[in-house]
C-alpha cells in the first residue's frame, strides 16, 4: 500500500522534473550557444551531440555554469578540454539553473539528426540596378547620333546632285527624287523643311537624351556608389559569420559604439577562431583552406608551430577595399547614430548578415541623410543625452497643446533629429 503510494508520488515528482527538450531548445538559442557550437560539427567549441555520453551530468552542470571556476578547481578533464581548444574560452552562464541545464542537455540528446547536407546556395550577387536604364540611354543616344550622320550624308549627296544638275541638266533632271532620300520617310509636313532647321531639331533631340543621361547617371550620382560591391582580397563572408554563425557586428566593428568610425577588424580578431578553424566544414580534404592561408600569410603565422614562435616577423596587412566613403566635406559619426540615436546597423547598411559580399546599400547622399533626420523619431524619454530637450519639449506641449512642434497624437513627445538641429549645414559640413 505505502509502496504503491510512494511509487505514484515518485512518478509525479519524476513528471515534474522530466527534462523538457523544448524549453532546452529555447534556452540554447537564447543563450547563443549556437554561435560557438553546432550539434554535429566542431565550430569554435566541440560538437555537442553525444556530450551526455562523454560526460556526467554533474560535470556538465559545473562546466556550463562556470567553466572558469571549474577549471580552477583543478578538474583534470575540464583543463584538458580547455587546452585541446587552444585556450578558446567559453562564456560563463551562472544565470542558468540546474533544471535549465538539464533541459538544454535533453534538447541536445533528442534533437533530430540533420538529413544529408544540401549544397549551400550562394546568394546571387547583387547587381547595381542602374545598369539596365543606363544601357537604354546609351542605345537611344547612339541611334540619335546615327540619324544625324545619315541626314548629313544625304544632304551632301543632294547638294552634289544639285550641283551636277546645274552643270548638266539633261543628265541629272531636278525632280522630286532629288530630295534627300531620308526626307521621304518623314511626315509630309516635314518634307519641305529647311535642312538646317531639320538638323537643329534632330541635334536637339539627341542633346536632350545625352543630357538626360548625364543628369541621371552623372551629375546626381557623382560619387554615389549604391550597389558597389568590390571583390575583397580574402573571401570573407558576412553571411557566414554574421548570419549563420551569428557573430555580433560589434565583435568585429567594435568602435562603432563609441567613435566616429566603425573600424575594420584587425586580423588578430579573426585568429581568435581561425587558429582553430582551418577549413570550411564542407571541405573534402584535410588541407588548410586557401582563404584562411591568406590570413596566416598576412600575419606571417605558421600553423605548424605553437605559441609565440608561430608568428614570424614579416606581417603584410590585408588591403581591404573600402566600400562606403563620404566626401571629405561631409561629417558622419557612428556613435551618434548607434549609441545616441539607437539605430540598427541594418537601417543604413541593409541586411549585411545576408551578404556574401558587402555592398553599399544606401546612396549616402545628402538627401538620404536629411530625409531620415526629418522622419525618424528619437526616443528622448529614456535617453540621458536628451534630458534637457525632453524637458523643454514637455513644457512646450503643456503651453501650446497640439500646436507644439513636439506634439504627437500618441501622447508621446515627438522629437526628430531635424527638431534637434539635424538639418543645420554646419552639423554635417566642416
Ligand atoms: C564563445 C563561445 C562559446 C559559447 C557562447 C558557448 N560555448 Fe560551450 N564551449 C566553447 C568552447 C571553446 C569549448 C571547449 C573548451 C574550451 O576551450 O573552453 C566549449 C565546451 C563546451 C562543452 C563541453 C563539451 C565536451 O565535449 O566536453 C559543453 C557541454 C558546452 N560547451 C556547452 C555549451 C552550452 C550549453 C552553451 C550555451 C549555454 C555554450 N556551450 C556556449 C565555447 C562556447
Ligand atoms: C568576424 C568579423 C566581422 C563581423 C562579425 C562583421 N563584420 Fe563587417 N566587416 C568585416 C571585415 C573583415 C570587413 C572588410 C571586408 C569586407 O568588406 O567584406 C567588413 C566590412 C563591413 C562593411 C563595409 C565597410 C566599408 O568598406 O565600407 C560594413 C558596412 C560592415 N562590415 C557592417 C557589418 C555589420 C552591420 C555587421 C553585423 C550584421 C558586421 N559587419 C559583422 C568583419 C566583420
Ligand atoms: C567567432 C569565430 C570566428 C571569427 C571571429 C572569424 N571566423 Fe571565419 N569562420 C569561422 C568558422 C566557424 C568558419 C567555418 C564555417 C563553416 O564552414 O561552417 C569560418 C570560415 C571562414 C572562411 C571560409 C573558409 C573556406 O575555405 O570556406 C573565411 C575566408 C573566413 N572564415 C575568414 C575570416 C576572417 C577574415 C575573419 C576576421 C575578419 C574571420 N573569419 C573571423 C569562425 C570565425
Ligand atoms: C545612420 C546610418 C548608419 C548606421 C546606423 C550605421 N552606419 Fe556604418 N556607415 C554609415 C556611413 C554614412 C558610412 C560612411 C562613413 C564615411 O565615409 O565617413 C559608414 C561606414 C561604415 C563602415 C566603414 C568604415 C567607416 O567607419 O567609415 C563600417 C565598417 C560600418 N559603417 C559598419 C557599421 C556597423 C557595424 C554599424 C552598426 C553597429 C553601422 N555601421 C551603423 C552609416 C551608418
Ligand atoms: C536612418 C536614419 C538616419 C540617417 C540615414 C542619417 N541619420 Fe544622422 N541622425 C539620426 C538620428 C536618429 C540622430 C540622433 C539625433 C540627435 O543626435 O539629436 C542623428 C544625428 C545626427 C547628427 C547630430 C545632430 C545633432 O543635432 O547633434 C549628425 C551630425 C548627423 N546625424 C549626420 C548625418 C549624416 C551626415 C548622415 C548621412 C551621411 C546621416 N546623419 C544619416 C538618424 C539618421
Ligand atoms: C544631415 C547632414 C547634412 C546636412 C544637415 C547638410 N548636408 Fe550637405 N551634404 C551632406 C552629405 C553627406 C553630402 C555628400 C553627398 C554626396 O556625396 O553625394 C553633402 C553634400 C553637399 C554639397 C555638395 C553637392 C552634393 O550634392 O554633393 C553641398 C553644396 C552641400 N552639401 C551643402 C549643404 C548646405 C548649404 C546645407 C545647409 C542648408 C547642408 N549641405 C546641410 C550632408 C548634409
JSON list of N, CA and C and ligand atoms in Angstrom, two decimals, residues 326 330-333 336-338 340-344 347-348 362 364-374 376-380 385-386 389 415-424 426-429, ligand 5:
[
{"chain": "A", "resi": 326, "resn": "UNK", "atom": "N", "xyz": [32.27, 58.80, -47.69]},
{"chain": "A", "resi": 326, "resn": "UNK", "atom": "CA", "xyz": [31.68, 60.12, -47.89]},
{"chain": "A", "resi": 326, "resn": "UNK", "atom": "C", "xyz": [32.77, 61.07, -48.35]},
{"chain": "A", "resi": 330, "resn": "UNK", "atom": "N", "xyz": [31.95, 66.22, -45.80]},
{"chain": "A", "resi": 330, "resn": "UNK", "atom": "CA", "xyz": [30.80, 65.78, -45.01]},
{"chain": "A", "resi": 330, "resn": "UNK", "atom": "C", "xyz": [31.28, 65.05, -43.75]},
{"chain": "A", "resi": 331, "resn": "UNK", "atom": "N", "xyz": [30.57, 65.29, -42.66]},
{"chain": "A", "resi": 331, "resn": "UNK", "atom": "CA", "xyz": [30.94, 64.68, -41.38]},
{"chain": "A", "resi": 331, "resn": "UNK", "atom": "C", "xyz": [29.88, 63.68, -40.95]},
{"chain": "A", "resi": 332, "resn": "UNK", "atom": "N", "xyz": [30.28, 62.47, -40.70]},
{"chain": "A", "resi": 332, "resn": "UNK", "atom": "CA", "xyz": [29.35, 61.45, -40.21]},
{"chain": "A", "resi": 332, "resn": "UNK", "atom": "C", "xyz": [29.96, 60.75, -39.01]},
{"chain": "A", "resi": 333, "resn": "UNK", "atom": "N", "xyz": [29.14, 60.49, -38.00]},
{"chain": "A", "resi": 333, "resn": "UNK", "atom": "CA", "xyz": [29.65, 59.91, -36.78]},
{"chain": "A", "resi": 333, "resn": "UNK", "atom": "C", "xyz": [28.83, 58.68, -36.39]},
{"chain": "A", "resi": 336, "resn": "UNK", "atom": "N", "xyz": [27.15, 58.62, -32.71]},
{"chain": "A", "resi": 336, "resn": "UNK", "atom": "CA", "xyz": [25.97, 59.49, -32.66]},
{"chain": "A", "resi": 336, "resn": "UNK", "atom": "C", "xyz": [24.71, 58.73, -33.10]},
{"chain": "A", "resi": 337, "resn": "UNK", "atom": "N", "xyz": [24.87, 57.88, -34.07]},
{"chain": "A", "resi": 337, "resn": "UNK", "atom": "CA", "xyz": [23.72, 57.17, -34.62]},
{"chain": "A", "resi": 337, "resn": "UNK", "atom": "C", "xyz": [23.46, 55.84, -33.93]},
{"chain": "A", "resi": 338, "resn": "UNK", "atom": "N", "xyz": [24.52, 55.13, -33.56]},
{"chain": "A", "resi": 338, "resn": "UNK", "atom": "CA", "xyz": [24.36, 53.80, -32.99]},
{"chain": "A", "resi": 338, "resn": "UNK", "atom": "C", "xyz": [24.04, 53.90, -31.50]},
{"chain": "A", "resi": 340, "resn": "UNK", "atom": "N", "xyz": [23.62, 57.08, -29.48]},
{"chain": "A", "resi": 340, "resn": "UNK", "atom": "CA", "xyz": [22.64, 58.10, -29.12]},
{"chain": "A", "resi": 340, "resn": "UNK", "atom": "C", "xyz": [21.32, 57.85, -29.84]},
{"chain": "A", "resi": 341, "resn": "UNK", "atom": "N", "xyz": [21.39, 57.70, -31.18]},
{"chain": "A", "resi": 341, "resn": "UNK", "atom": "CA", "xyz": [20.17, 57.53, -31.96]},
{"chain": "A", "resi": 341, "resn": "UNK", "atom": "C", "xyz": [19.60, 56.13, -31.86]},
{"chain": "A", "resi": 342, "resn": "UNK", "atom": "N", "xyz": [20.37, 55.19, -31.29]},
{"chain": "A", "resi": 342, "resn": "UNK", "atom": "CA", "xyz": [19.93, 53.80, -31.11]},
{"chain": "A", "resi": 342, "resn": "UNK", "atom": "C", "xyz": [19.46, 53.16, -32.42]},
{"chain": "A", "resi": 343, "resn": "UNK", "atom": "N", "xyz": [20.16, 53.46, -33.52]},
{"chain": "A", "resi": 343, "resn": "UNK", "atom": "CA", "xyz": [19.79, 52.86, -34.80]},
{"chain": "A", "resi": 343, "resn": "UNK", "atom": "C", "xyz": [20.51, 51.52, -34.99]},
{"chain": "A", "resi": 344, "resn": "UNK", "atom": "N", "xyz": [19.84, 50.61, -35.66]},
{"chain": "A", "resi": 344, "resn": "UNK", "atom": "CA", "xyz": [20.46, 49.34, -36.03]},
{"chain": "A", "resi": 344, "resn": "UNK", "atom": "C", "xyz": [21.39, 49.58, -37.22]},
{"chain": "A", "resi": 347, "resn": "UNK", "atom": "N", "xyz": [19.66, 49.50, -40.62]},
{"chain": "A", "resi": 347, "resn": "UNK", "atom": "CA", "xyz": [18.86, 50.61, -41.11]},
{"chain": "A", "resi": 347, "resn": "UNK", "atom": "C", "xyz": [19.61, 51.33, -42.23]},
{"chain": "A", "resi": 348, "resn": "UNK", "atom": "N", "xyz": [20.89, 51.48, -42.08]},
{"chain": "A", "resi": 348, "resn": "UNK", "atom": "CA", "xyz": [21.67, 52.19, -43.09]},
{"chain": "A", "resi": 348, "resn": "UNK", "atom": "C", "xyz": [22.42, 51.24, -44.02]},
{"chain": "A", "resi": 362, "resn": "UNK", "atom": "N", "xyz": [22.80, 52.00, -49.23]},
{"chain": "A", "resi": 362, "resn": "UNK", "atom": "CA", "xyz": [22.13, 53.30, -49.33]},
{"chain": "A", "resi": 362, "resn": "UNK", "atom": "C", "xyz": [22.95, 54.22, -50.23]},
{"chain": "A", "resi": 364, "resn": "UNK", "atom": "N", "xyz": [23.94, 57.23, -49.56]},
{"chain": "A", "resi": 364, "resn": "UNK", "atom": "CA", "xyz": [24.80, 58.09, -48.74]},
{"chain": "A", "resi": 364, "resn": "UNK", "atom": "C", "xyz": [24.78, 59.53, -49.23]},
{"chain": "A", "resi": 365, "resn": "UNK", "atom": "N", "xyz": [23.76, 59.89, -50.01]},
{"chain": "A", "resi": 365, "resn": "UNK", "atom": "CA", "xyz": [23.67, 61.27, -50.47]},
{"chain": "A", "resi": 365, "resn": "UNK", "atom": "C", "xyz": [23.07, 62.15, -49.38]},
{"chain": "A", "resi": 366, "resn": "UNK", "atom": "N", "xyz": [23.26, 63.45, -49.54]},
{"chain": "A", "resi": 366, "resn": "UNK", "atom": "CA", "xyz": [22.74, 64.39, -48.56]},
{"chain": "A", "resi": 366, "resn": "UNK", "atom": "C", "xyz": [21.23, 64.21, -48.37]},
{"chain": "A", "resi": 367, "resn": "UNK", "atom": "N", "xyz": [20.50, 64.03, -49.48]},
{"chain": "A", "resi": 367, "resn": "UNK", "atom": "CA", "xyz": [19.05, 63.87, -49.40]},
{"chain": "A", "resi": 367, "resn": "UNK", "atom": "C", "xyz": [18.66, 62.67, -48.54]},
{"chain": "A", "resi": 368, "resn": "UNK", "atom": "N", "xyz": [19.49, 61.65, -48.56]},
{"chain": "A", "resi": 368, "resn": "UNK", "atom": "CA", "xyz": [19.23, 60.45, -47.76]},
{"chain": "A", "resi": 368, "resn": "UNK", "atom": "C", "xyz": [19.37, 60.78, -46.27]},
{"chain": "A", "resi": 369, "resn": "UNK", "atom": "N", "xyz": [20.44, 61.48, -45.91]},
{"chain": "A", "resi": 369, "resn": "UNK", "atom": "CA", "xyz": [20.64, 61.88, -44.51]},
{"chain": "A", "resi": 369, "resn": "UNK", "atom": "C", "xyz": [19.46, 62.72, -44.04]},
{"chain": "A", "resi": 370, "resn": "UNK", "atom": "N", "xyz": [19.13, 63.75, -44.87]},
{"chain": "A", "resi": 370, "resn": "UNK", "atom": "CA", "xyz": [18.10, 64.72, -44.48]},
{"chain": "A", "resi": 370, "resn": "UNK", "atom": "C", "xyz": [16.74, 64.03, -44.32]},
{"chain": "A", "resi": 371, "resn": "UNK", "atom": "N", "xyz": [16.40, 63.16, -45.27]},
{"chain": "A", "resi": 371, "resn": "UNK", "atom": "CA", "xyz": [15.08, 62.50, -45.21]},
{"chain": "A", "resi": 371, "resn": "UNK", "atom": "C", "xyz": [14.94, 61.75, -43.89]},
{"chain": "A", "resi": 372, "resn": "UNK", "atom": "N", "xyz": [15.97, 61.06, -43.47]},
{"chain": "A", "resi": 372, "resn": "UNK", "atom": "CA", "xyz": [15.87, 60.32, -42.22]},
{"chain": "A", "resi": 372, "resn": "UNK", "atom": "C", "xyz": [15.82, 61.27, -41.04]},
{"chain": "A", "resi": 373, "resn": "UNK", "atom": "N", "xyz": [16.59, 62.33, -41.10]},
{"chain": "A", "resi": 373, "resn": "UNK", "atom": "CA", "xyz": [16.57, 63.29, -39.98]},
{"chain": "A", "resi": 373, "resn": "UNK", "atom": "C", "xyz": [15.19, 63.93, -39.83]},
{"chain": "A", "resi": 374, "resn": "UNK", "atom": "N", "xyz": [14.47, 64.08, -40.93]},
{"chain": "A", "resi": 374, "resn": "UNK", "atom": "CA", "xyz": [13.13, 64.65, -40.86]},
{"chain": "A", "resi": 374, "resn": "UNK", "atom": "C", "xyz": [12.12, 63.67, -40.28]},
{"chain": "A", "resi": 376, "resn": "UNK", "atom": "N", "xyz": [12.61, 60.35, -38.73]},
{"chain": "A", "resi": 376, "resn": "UNK", "atom": "CA", "xyz": [12.83, 59.34, -37.70]},
{"chain": "A", "resi": 376, "resn": "UNK", "atom": "C", "xyz": [12.63, 59.92, -36.32]},
{"chain": "A", "resi": 377, "resn": "UNK", "atom": "N", "xyz": [11.79, 59.30, -35.55]},
{"chain": "A", "resi": 377, "resn": "UNK", "atom": "CA", "xyz": [11.61, 59.75, -34.19]},
{"chain": "A", "resi": 377, "resn": "UNK", "atom": "C", "xyz": [12.76, 59.25, -33.32]},
{"chain": "A", "resi": 378, "resn": "UNK", "atom": "N", "xyz": [13.17, 60.03, -32.33]},
{"chain": "A", "resi": 378, "resn": "UNK", "atom": "CA", "xyz": [14.15, 59.53, -31.38]},
{"chain": "A", "resi": 378, "resn": "UNK", "atom": "C", "xyz": [13.49, 59.36, -30.03]},
{"chain": "A", "resi": 379, "resn": "UNK", "atom": "N", "xyz": [13.89, 58.32, -29.35]},
{"chain": "A", "resi": 379, "resn": "UNK", "atom": "CA", "xyz": [13.32, 58.04, -28.04]},
{"chain": "A", "resi": 379, "resn": "UNK", "atom": "C", "xyz": [14.00, 58.94, -27.02]},
{"chain": "A", "resi": 380, "resn": "UNK", "atom": "N", "xyz": [13.38, 60.10, -26.78]},
{"chain": "A", "resi": 380, "resn": "UNK", "atom": "CA", "xyz": [14.03, 61.07, -25.89]},
{"chain": "A", "resi": 380, "resn": "UNK", "atom": "C", "xyz": [13.74, 60.78, -24.43]},
{"chain": "A", "resi": 385, "resn": "UNK", "atom": "N", "xyz": [21.04, 61.61, -22.88]},
{"chain": "A", "resi": 385, "resn": "UNK", "atom": "CA", "xyz": [21.57, 62.60, -23.80]},
{"chain": "A", "resi": 385, "resn": "UNK", "atom": "C", "xyz": [20.53, 63.68, -24.09]},
{"chain": "A", "resi": 386, "resn": "UNK", "atom": "N", "xyz": [19.24, 63.31, -24.01]},
{"chain": "A", "resi": 386, "resn": "UNK", "atom": "CA", "xyz": [18.19, 64.24, -24.41]},
{"chain": "A", "resi": 386, "resn": "UNK", "atom": "C", "xyz": [17.44, 64.84, -23.22]},
{"chain": "A", "resi": 389, "resn": "UNK", "atom": "N", "xyz": [16.40, 68.43, -23.61]},
{"chain": "A", "resi": 389, "resn": "UNK", "atom": "CA", "xyz": [15.46, 68.58, -24.72]},
{"chain": "A", "resi": 389, "resn": "UNK", "atom": "C", "xyz": [14.09, 68.03, -24.35]},
{"chain": "A", "resi": 415, "resn": "UNK", "atom": "N", "xyz": [10.21, 63.94, -31.16]},
{"chain": "A", "resi": 415, "resn": "UNK", "atom": "CA", "xyz": [11.44, 64.64, -31.50]},
{"chain": "A", "resi": 415, "resn": "UNK", "atom": "C", "xyz": [12.11, 63.90, -32.64]},
{"chain": "A", "resi": 416, "resn": "UNK", "atom": "N", "xyz": [12.46, 64.64, -33.67]},
{"chain": "A", "resi": 416, "resn": "UNK", "atom": "CA", "xyz": [13.23, 64.06, -34.77]},
{"chain": "A", "resi": 416, "resn": "UNK", "atom": "C", "xyz": [14.62, 64.69, -34.72]},
{"chain": "A", "resi": 417, "resn": "UNK", "atom": "N", "xyz": [15.60, 64.08, -35.34]},
{"chain": "A", "resi": 417, "resn": "UNK", "atom": "CA", "xyz": [16.91, 64.74, -35.39]},
{"chain": "A", "resi": 417, "resn": "UNK", "atom": "C", "xyz": [16.77, 66.15, -35.96]},
{"chain": "A", "resi": 418, "resn": "UNK", "atom": "N", "xyz": [15.82, 66.34, -36.92]},
{"chain": "A", "resi": 418, "resn": "UNK", "atom": "CA", "xyz": [15.64, 67.66, -37.52]},
{"chain": "A", "resi": 418, "resn": "UNK", "atom": "C", "xyz": [15.28, 68.70, -36.46]},
{"chain": "A", "resi": 419, "resn": "UNK", "atom": "N", "xyz": [14.39, 68.32, -35.52]},
{"chain": "A", "resi": 419, "resn": "UNK", "atom": "CA", "xyz": [13.98, 69.27, -34.47]},
{"chain": "A", "resi": 419, "resn": "UNK", "atom": "C", "xyz": [15.12, 69.53, -33.49]},
{"chain": "A", "resi": 420, "resn": "UNK", "atom": "N", "xyz": [16.16, 68.71, -33.57]},
{"chain": "A", "resi": 420, "resn": "UNK", "atom": "CA", "xyz": [17.30, 68.88, -32.68]},
{"chain": "A", "resi": 420, "resn": "UNK", "atom": "C", "xyz": [18.49, 69.47, -33.43]},
{"chain": "A", "resi": 421, "resn": "UNK", "atom": "N", "xyz": [18.22, 70.15, -34.52]},
{"chain": "A", "resi": 421, "resn": "UNK", "atom": "CA", "xyz": [19.31, 70.80, -35.25]},
{"chain": "A", "resi": 421, "resn": "UNK", "atom": "C", "xyz": [19.95, 69.93, -36.31]},
{"chain": "A", "resi": 422, "resn": "UNK", "atom": "N", "xyz": [19.34, 68.80, -36.59]},
{"chain": "A", "resi": 422, "resn": "UNK", "atom": "CA", "xyz": [19.93, 67.86, -37.55]},
{"chain": "A", "resi": 422, "resn": "UNK", "atom": "C", "xyz": [19.83, 68.28, -39.00]},
{"chain": "A", "resi": 423, "resn": "UNK", "atom": "N", "xyz": [19.28, 69.50, -39.27]},
{"chain": "A", "resi": 423, "resn": "UNK", "atom": "CA", "xyz": [19.26, 69.99, -40.65]},
{"chain": "A", "resi": 423, "resn": "UNK", "atom": "C", "xyz": [20.23, 71.15, -40.85]},
{"chain": "A", "resi": 424, "resn": "UNK", "atom": "N", "xyz": [20.94, 71.51, -39.78]},
{"chain": "A", "resi": 424, "resn": "UNK", "atom": "CA", "xyz": [21.86, 72.64, -39.91]},
{"chain": "A", "resi": 424, "resn": "UNK", "atom": "C", "xyz": [23.09, 72.23, -40.70]},
{"chain": "A", "resi": 426, "resn": "UNK", "atom": "N", "xyz": [26.05, 73.20, -40.72]},
{"chain": "A", "resi": 426, "resn": "UNK", "atom": "CA", "xyz": [27.33, 73.07, -40.01]},
{"chain": "A", "resi": 426, "resn": "UNK", "atom": "C", "xyz": [27.44, 71.77, -39.23]},
{"chain": "A", "resi": 427, "resn": "UNK", "atom": "N", "xyz": [26.31, 71.12, -38.97]},
{"chain": "A", "resi": 427, "resn": "UNK", "atom": "CA", "xyz": [26.38, 69.85, -38.25]},
{"chain": "A", "resi": 427, "resn": "UNK", "atom": "C", "xyz": [27.03, 68.77, -39.13]},
{"chain": "A", "resi": 428, "resn": "UNK", "atom": "N", "xyz": [26.79, 68.85, -40.43]},
{"chain": "A", "resi": 428, "resn": "UNK", "atom": "CA", "xyz": [27.29, 67.80, -41.33]},
{"chain": "A", "resi": 428, "resn": "UNK", "atom": "C", "xyz": [28.44, 68.25, -42.21]},
{"chain": "A", "resi": 429, "resn": "UNK", "atom": "N", "xyz": [28.72, 69.56, -42.21]},
{"chain": "A", "resi": 429, "resn": "UNK", "atom": "CA", "xyz": [29.80, 70.04, -43.09]},
{"chain": "A", "resi": 429, "resn": "UNK", "atom": "C", "xyz": [30.87, 70.74, -42.31]},
{"chain": "B", "resi": 5, "resn": "LIG", "atom": "C1", "xyz": [18.24, 56.13, -40.65]},
{"chain": "B", "resi": 5, "resn": "LIG", "atom": "C2", "xyz": [18.20, 57.48, -40.15]},
{"chain": "B", "resi": 5, "resn": "LIG", "atom": "C3", "xyz": [19.42, 58.38, -40.29]},
{"chain": "B", "resi": 5, "resn": "LIG", "atom": "C4", "xyz": [20.23, 58.54, -41.38]},
{"chain": "B", "resi": 5, "resn": "LIG", "atom": "C5", "xyz": [20.14, 57.84, -42.71]},
{"chain": "B", "resi": 5, "resn": "LIG", "atom": "C6", "xyz": [21.21, 59.54, -41.02]},
{"chain": "B", "resi": 5, "resn": "LIG", "atom": "N1", "xyz": [20.98, 59.97, -39.74]},
{"chain": "B", "resi": 5, "resn": "LIG", "atom": "FE1", "xyz": [22.07, 61.37, -38.73]},
{"chain": "B", "resi": 5, "resn": "LIG", "atom": "N2", "xyz": [20.92, 61.11, -37.10]},
{"chain": "B", "resi": 5, "resn": "LIG", "atom": "C7", "xyz": [19.89, 60.19, -36.97]},
{"chain": "B", "resi": 5, "resn": "LIG", "atom": "C8", "xyz": [19.45, 60.14, -35.61]},
{"chain": "B", "resi": 5, "resn": "LIG", "atom": "C9", "xyz": [18.31, 59.27, -35.05]},
{"chain": "B", "resi": 5, "resn": "LIG", "atom": "C10", "xyz": [20.26, 61.06, -34.90]},
{"chain": "B", "resi": 5, "resn": "LIG", "atom": "C11", "xyz": [20.25, 61.33, -33.39]},
{"chain": "B", "resi": 5, "resn": "LIG", "atom": "C12", "xyz": [19.55, 62.57, -33.11]},
{"chain": "B", "resi": 5, "resn": "LIG", "atom": "C13", "xyz": [20.38, 63.57, -32.40]},
{"chain": "B", "resi": 5, "resn": "LIG", "atom": "O1", "xyz": [21.57, 63.39, -32.18]},
{"chain": "B", "resi": 5, "resn": "LIG", "atom": "O2", "xyz": [19.79, 64.56, -31.99]},
{"chain": "B", "resi": 5, "resn": "LIG", "atom": "C14", "xyz": [21.15, 61.66, -35.86]},
{"chain": "B", "resi": 5, "resn": "LIG", "atom": "C15", "xyz": [22.08, 62.66, -35.56]},
{"chain": "B", "resi": 5, "resn": "LIG", "atom": "C16", "xyz": [22.99, 63.17, -36.45]},
{"chain": "B", "resi": 5, "resn": "LIG", "atom": "C17", "xyz": [23.90, 64.25, -36.16]},
{"chain": "B", "resi": 5, "resn": "LIG", "atom": "C18", "xyz": [23.96, 65.02, -34.85]},
{"chain": "B", "resi": 5, "resn": "LIG", "atom": "C19", "xyz": [22.91, 66.08, -34.89]},
{"chain": "B", "resi": 5, "resn": "LIG", "atom": "C20", "xyz": [22.84, 66.91, -33.65]},
{"chain": "B", "resi": 5, "resn": "LIG", "atom": "O3", "xyz": [21.92, 67.71, -33.56]},
{"chain": "B", "resi": 5, "resn": "LIG", "atom": "O4", "xyz": [23.69, 66.77, -32.78]},
{"chain": "B", "resi": 5, "resn": "LIG", "atom": "C21", "xyz": [24.66, 64.46, -37.28]},
{"chain": "B", "resi": 5, "resn": "LIG", "atom": "C22", "xyz": [25.77, 65.47, -37.47]},
{"chain": "B", "resi": 5, "resn": "LIG", "atom": "C23", "xyz": [24.21, 63.51, -38.27]},
{"chain": "B", "resi": 5, "resn": "LIG", "atom": "N3", "xyz": [23.19, 62.77, -37.76]},
{"chain": "B", "resi": 5, "resn": "LIG", "atom": "C24", "xyz": [24.74, 63.41, -39.55]},
{"chain": "B", "resi": 5, "resn": "LIG", "atom": "C25", "xyz": [24.28, 62.52, -40.52]},
{"chain": "B", "resi": 5, "resn": "LIG", "atom": "C26", "xyz": [24.83, 62.41, -41.86]},
{"chain": "B", "resi": 5, "resn": "LIG", "atom": "C27", "xyz": [25.99, 63.22, -42.40]},
{"chain": "B", "resi": 5, "resn": "LIG", "atom": "C28", "xyz": [24.13, 61.45, -42.49]},
{"chain": "B", "resi": 5, "resn": "LIG", "atom": "C29", "xyz": [24.27, 60.95, -43.91]},
{"chain": "B", "resi": 5, "resn": "LIG", "atom": "C30", "xyz": [25.58, 60.57, -44.37]},
{"chain": "B", "resi": 5, "resn": "LIG", "atom": "C31", "xyz": [23.13, 60.96, -41.56]},
{"chain": "B", "resi": 5, "resn": "LIG", "atom": "N4", "xyz": [23.24, 61.64, -40.39]},
{"chain": "B", "resi": 5, "resn": "LIG", "atom": "C32", "xyz": [22.21, 59.98, -41.87]},
{"chain": "B", "resi": 5, "resn": "LIG", "atom": "C33", "xyz": [19.35, 59.44, -37.97]},
{"chain": "B", "resi": 5, "resn": "LIG", "atom": "C34", "xyz": [19.90, 59.28, -39.25]}
]
